[in-house]
Amino acid sequence: MKPKLFLIIMILSCSLFAQDKKYFDAPFGGGGGYTPGWIFVNLDEYNKQLVSFGSGQLSKSGFYTSGGAGFVYIGFVPNLRIGGMGFGGRTSASSLLDGFERETIYQISGGGLTVEYTLPFIKNIAVSVGSVIGGGSIQVDLYRNKGNYDWQSLWLEVSTASSSSPNISRRLSNGFFLLTPMINIDIPFYRFISFRLGCGYQLAVGNTWKVDNDKELSNVPSKLNGNSFFIQSGIFFGFFSF
């Protein structure tokens, strides 16, 4: 029974794949999936300060991100699809200097509504141009300590007004609106799975920084922002007729 069912599914799938726009004059369907990527953020201004901090500098060649996305062709506007996406990634550096562990962690995330137009003159695959409209955030953590803590000494440290503890913990954060022009190539496999390659440039609007418990941080270099180029891949599940 199972071999017969499998054979029927394969025949139907191949038939759908072979009909190539017989039933749909424009791309049709939709789906969702996992979208790993690689993002390139300008960290030069931050790395300048890390030299004196002693944690080591963050990579200038980008870092890994992971996320998800989905879309659906809306039908009443041919070749137009809408959806949503989200991503997040982090990079870090650490070192041991003068008996202290020094570490910095940089995290960036974002997401929003996607609006894309699939080029109608390219058949069998979807080459789509569009944009993400949404928001994102950056979080930077700085730590300097000797490793393990003792319960009593920790509270003594934070309760003493004149404490000159060498331990440091700081959190910097920045929220922004984003507009991300992008291009994606989606390649279907038997209509039900699609593989993606794409790239884009994230434009961040908003340079208000906070530190620790939402205290304002002024004079942050303007180049330390969410503007970034990225490349992405993906695997999607659904129904795809391109």
XYZ file of C-alpha atoms in Angstrom, residues 42-46 206-209 217-226:
19
model
C 30.566 48.307 10.502
C 32.252 47.791 13.877
C 35.304 50.018 13.341
C 34.345 52.651 15.936
C 33.556 49.973 18.474
C 17.354 56.009 14.660
C 20.538 56.495 16.635
C 19.273 56.812 20.217
C 21.421 54.719 22.525
C 23.990 57.463 26.246
C 25.204 60.528 24.344
C 27.978 61.204 21.834
C 27.862 57.725 20.306
C 29.665 57.761 16.918
C 27.113 57.963 14.110
C 28.817 55.130 12.226
C 27.917 52.730 15.024
C 24.453 51.861 13.732
C 22.372 49.099 12.211
